[in-house]
Short mmCIF file of C-alpha atoms and ligand atoms in Angstrom, two decimals:
data_model
loop_
_atom_site.label_atom_id
_atom_site.label_comp_id
_atom_site.label_asym_id
_atom_site.label_seq_id
_atom_site.Cartn_x
_atom_site.Cartn_y
_atom_site.Cartn_z
CA MET A 1 4.04 19.98 4.91
CA PHE A 2 4.42 16.37 4.68
CA THR A 3 7.59 14.52 5.73
CA LEU A 4 9.10 11.24 4.66
CA PRO A 5 8.15 8.73 7.48
CA LYS A 6 11.03 6.78 9.14
CA LEU A 7 10.94 3.02 8.68
CA SER A 8 10.55 0.74 11.87
CA PHE A 9 13.19 -1.55 10.47
CA ASP A 10 16.48 -1.56 8.55
CA TYR A 11 16.66 -1.63 4.91
CA LYS A 12 18.19 -5.08 4.93
CA ALA A 13 15.59 -6.54 7.46
CA LEU A 14 13.15 -7.70 4.67
CA GLU A 15 15.75 -9.80 3.06
CA PRO A 16 15.66 -12.33 1.42
CA TYR A 17 11.91 -11.25 0.40
CA ILE A 18 12.85 -7.36 -0.50
CA ASP A 19 16.51 -6.58 -0.90
CA ALA A 20 18.25 -3.85 0.88
CA ARG A 21 19.22 -1.94 -2.23
CA THR A 22 15.50 -1.96 -3.40
CA MET A 23 14.28 -0.75 0.04
CA GLU A 24 16.85 2.12 0.22
CA ILE A 25 16.12 3.40 -3.31
CA HIS A 26 12.35 3.12 -2.79
CA HIS A 27 12.31 4.84 0.53
CA THR A 28 14.83 7.51 -0.15
CA LYS A 29 14.47 8.37 -3.81
CA HIS A 30 10.73 7.19 -4.68
CA HIS A 31 8.99 8.02 -1.68
CA GLN A 32 11.02 11.28 -0.97
CA GLY A 33 10.25 12.34 -4.36
CA TYR A 34 6.63 11.86 -4.14
CA THR A 35 6.60 13.87 -0.65
CA ASN A 36 8.59 16.82 -2.11
CA LYS A 37 6.41 17.08 -5.14
CA LEU A 38 3.19 16.73 -3.19
CA ASN A 39 4.45 19.56 -0.90
CA ASN A 40 5.32 21.67 -3.83
CA ALA A 41 1.95 21.17 -5.39
CA LEU A 42 0.04 22.06 -2.22
CA GLU A 43 2.08 25.13 -1.68
CA ALA A 44 1.13 26.22 -5.32
CA GLY A 45 -2.44 25.36 -4.82
CA ASN A 46 -2.67 27.07 -1.32
CA LEU A 47 -3.97 23.72 0.04
CA GLU A 48 -1.52 23.32 2.92
CA GLY A 49 -3.02 22.13 6.32
CA LYS A 50 -5.44 19.59 5.01
CA SER A 51 -4.94 15.94 6.01
CA ILE A 52 -3.65 13.56 3.16
CA GLU A 53 -7.04 11.64 3.72
CA GLU A 54 -9.06 14.61 3.04
CA ILE A 55 -6.99 15.76 0.11
CA LEU A 56 -7.38 12.21 -1.50
CA ARG A 57 -11.12 11.78 -0.78
CA ASN A 58 -11.68 15.05 -2.78
CA VAL A 59 -8.92 14.33 -5.48
CA SER A 60 -11.28 14.98 -8.34
CA SER A 61 -11.08 18.60 -7.47
CA HIS A 62 -7.29 18.75 -7.53
CA ASN A 63 -4.75 18.53 -10.30
CA ASP A 64 -2.83 15.61 -11.37
CA ALA A 65 0.46 16.52 -9.57
CA ILE A 66 -1.71 16.33 -6.35
CA ARG A 67 -3.34 13.02 -7.50
CA ASN A 68 -0.14 11.32 -8.39
CA ASN A 69 2.17 12.59 -5.61
CA GLY A 70 -0.55 12.72 -2.87
CA GLY A 71 -1.34 9.08 -3.93
CA GLY A 72 2.48 8.33 -3.87
CA TYR A 73 2.95 9.73 -0.53
CA TYR A 74 0.08 7.89 1.15
CA ASN A 75 0.40 4.56 -0.56
CA HIS A 76 4.06 4.20 0.56
CA THR A 77 3.39 5.33 3.94
CA LEU A 78 0.77 2.57 4.33
CA PHE A 79 3.07 0.18 2.46
CA TRP A 80 5.87 0.59 5.05
CA GLU A 81 3.73 0.18 7.96
CA ILE A 82 2.01 -3.17 6.94
CA LEU A 83 5.54 -4.64 6.36
CA THR A 84 7.59 -6.54 9.01
CA PRO A 85 10.61 -8.55 9.23
CA ASP A 86 8.82 -10.74 11.72
CA GLY A 87 5.95 -11.76 9.71
CA ASN A 88 2.95 -12.66 12.09
CA ASP A 89 -0.52 -14.19 11.94
CA ILE A 90 -3.79 -12.50 11.81
CA PRO A 91 -4.55 -11.77 15.61
CA SER A 92 -7.81 -13.05 16.82
CA GLY A 93 -10.75 -10.54 17.15
CA ALA A 94 -13.20 -8.67 14.99
CA PHE A 95 -10.97 -8.27 11.99
CA LYS A 96 -10.09 -11.97 11.88
CA GLN A 97 -13.67 -12.84 12.33
CA LEU A 98 -14.63 -10.65 9.19
CA PHE A 99 -11.73 -11.73 7.36
CA ASP A 100 -12.67 -15.41 7.70
CA GLU A 101 -16.50 -14.61 6.91
CA THR A 102 -15.14 -12.72 3.74
CA PHE A 103 -12.45 -15.10 2.39
CA ASP A 104 -12.84 -18.39 4.28
CA ASN A 105 -9.16 -18.59 5.03
CA LEU A 106 -5.66 -17.10 4.41
CA GLU A 107 -5.10 -19.32 1.21
CA ASN A 108 -8.21 -18.09 -0.37
CA PHE A 109 -7.34 -14.49 0.39
CA LYS A 110 -4.01 -14.79 -1.14
CA LYS A 111 -5.42 -16.20 -4.28
CA HIS A 112 -7.86 -13.19 -4.75
CA PHE A 113 -5.18 -10.71 -3.77
CA SER A 114 -2.52 -12.26 -5.91
CA LYS A 115 -4.74 -12.17 -8.97
CA ALA A 116 -5.50 -8.45 -8.32
CA ALA A 117 -1.77 -7.76 -8.02
CA ALA A 118 -0.57 -9.89 -10.74
CA THR A 119 -3.25 -8.71 -13.45
CA ARG A 120 -2.73 -4.91 -12.80
CA PHE A 121 -1.38 -4.10 -16.19
CA GLY A 122 1.63 -1.67 -15.86
CA SER A 123 2.15 0.15 -12.77
CA GLY A 124 -0.09 0.15 -9.79
CA TRP A 125 -1.16 -1.16 -6.39
CA ALA A 126 -3.49 -4.08 -5.14
CA TRP A 127 -5.47 -3.50 -2.05
CA LEU A 128 -7.52 -4.91 0.98
CA SER A 129 -9.98 -2.32 1.95
CA VAL A 130 -13.10 -1.66 4.04
CA ASP A 131 -16.26 -0.31 2.29
CA ALA A 132 -18.67 2.16 3.60
CA ASN A 133 -20.70 -0.74 5.07
CA GLY A 134 -17.71 -2.13 6.80
CA GLU A 135 -17.13 -5.09 4.44
CA LEU A 136 -13.80 -6.13 3.19
CA PHE A 137 -12.91 -6.23 -0.33
CA VAL A 138 -10.04 -6.73 -2.76
CA SER A 139 -9.35 -4.33 -5.60
CA SER A 140 -6.38 -2.80 -7.73
CA THR A 141 -5.73 0.64 -8.98
CA ALA A 142 -3.57 2.15 -11.59
CA ASN A 143 -0.36 4.47 -11.07
CA GLN A 144 -0.62 6.06 -7.59
CA ASP A 145 -4.42 5.97 -7.28
CA ASN A 146 -5.98 4.21 -4.15
CA PRO A 147 -9.34 3.47 -2.90
CA LEU A 148 -9.69 6.53 -0.86
CA MET A 149 -9.76 8.57 -4.10
CA ASP A 150 -13.32 9.84 -5.50
CA VAL A 151 -11.93 9.02 -8.90
CA VAL A 152 -11.62 5.27 -8.52
CA GLU A 153 -14.42 2.53 -9.10
CA GLU A 154 -14.25 0.83 -5.77
CA ASN A 155 -14.23 3.09 -2.73
CA GLY A 156 -13.07 2.48 0.82
CA THR A 157 -10.42 2.72 3.34
CA PRO A 158 -7.13 0.64 2.42
CA ILE A 159 -5.71 -1.35 5.24
CA LEU A 160 -3.17 -3.39 3.30
CA GLY A 161 -1.56 -2.71 -0.02
CA ILE A 162 0.97 -4.00 -2.26
CA ASP A 163 3.13 -1.95 -4.56
CA VAL A 164 3.34 -3.65 -8.07
CA TRP A 165 5.37 -0.84 -9.77
CA GLU A 166 8.53 -2.44 -11.25
CA HIS A 167 10.64 -0.28 -9.03
CA ALA A 168 9.38 -2.24 -6.02
CA TYR A 169 10.68 -5.44 -7.11
CA TYR A 170 12.95 -5.16 -10.40
CA LEU A 171 16.40 -5.34 -8.91
CA ASN A 172 15.84 -8.79 -7.32
CA TYR A 173 12.91 -10.17 -9.30
CA GLN A 174 13.28 -8.47 -12.82
CA ASN A 175 10.25 -9.53 -14.66
CA ARG A 176 8.83 -12.18 -12.13
CA ARG A 177 6.10 -10.23 -10.44
CA PRO A 178 4.35 -13.43 -9.22
CA ASP A 179 7.40 -14.30 -7.22
CA TYR A 180 7.55 -10.89 -5.61
CA ILE A 181 3.80 -11.13 -4.53
CA ASN A 182 4.37 -14.76 -3.02
CA ALA A 183 7.31 -13.19 -1.09
CA PHE A 184 5.30 -10.27 0.10
CA PHE A 185 2.97 -12.60 2.04
CA GLU A 186 5.85 -13.67 4.35
CA ILE A 187 6.51 -10.20 5.53
CA ILE A 188 2.90 -8.92 6.19
CA ASN A 189 2.44 -7.34 9.65
CA TRP A 190 -1.07 -8.62 10.32
CA GLU A 191 -1.23 -7.07 13.70
CA LYS A 192 -0.85 -3.63 12.01
CA VAL A 193 -3.54 -4.54 9.42
CA ALA A 194 -5.87 -5.54 11.98
CA GLN A 195 -5.40 -2.20 13.72
CA ASN A 196 -5.82 -0.37 10.47
CA TYR A 197 -9.22 -2.28 10.20
CA GLU A 198 -10.24 -0.88 13.78
CA ARG A 199 -9.09 2.65 12.88
CA SER A 200 -11.25 2.47 9.57
CA LYS A 201 -14.52 2.15 11.45
CA PRO A 202 -16.58 5.43 11.06
MN1 LIG B 16 6.59 2.57 -4.89
#
C-alpha cells in the first residue's frame, strides 16, 4: 500500500514560481488520487508488496490503471523531491562532471530540457535520466509514463522531471507553458538531483 508523501515545504513556499493553490490541489487532489487508484488497482491484481520501480519496469505486463496511476504516483513523488524554495547550484562532484561533459553548461541544458517540455503535445513530462551505460539524457513522455517503463522508447532512471500537465500550471500561467518551464529552473533542488544520480548507479 502506497501513501501520499509529505512535502518538505509549505504549499506557498514556491511562490511566485508555483502558487500555493496549484500546489495544494496538485498534492492533495491529483497526487492523492493517483495514489488511491494505484492501491485499488494493485489490490485488484494481487500485486501488493512490489516496489513501485519494479512495477513500472515491467509495466507492459500490467493494465492501464496500473500504468497511469503507478506512473502518476512515482512521477509526482520525484517531482516534489526535486523542488525547493531555496534554489541551489549543481554541487561539485561526479554528477556535475558528467553534466558538464554532456551539456557543456547549465544554459545549454536548459535549452534542451525546455524544448522537450515545451514540445510535449498535450499532457506529459520532460525528464533528465541516466541510461544503462550511465550516460545522461533528456527525453519526454506522454501522460503519466516515465523512462523507467518498458513501454517507452528511451529507457533509464529519471533523476529530474517537470510535470507539464495543465493542472501543474494553469491557474497561474494559463496557456503560457514556456513561462512555467522558465520558472521551474529557479526552484530546482540540484543537490537532490545529484543524490538521485548517485543512487541510480547499478
Ligand atoms: Mn501532476
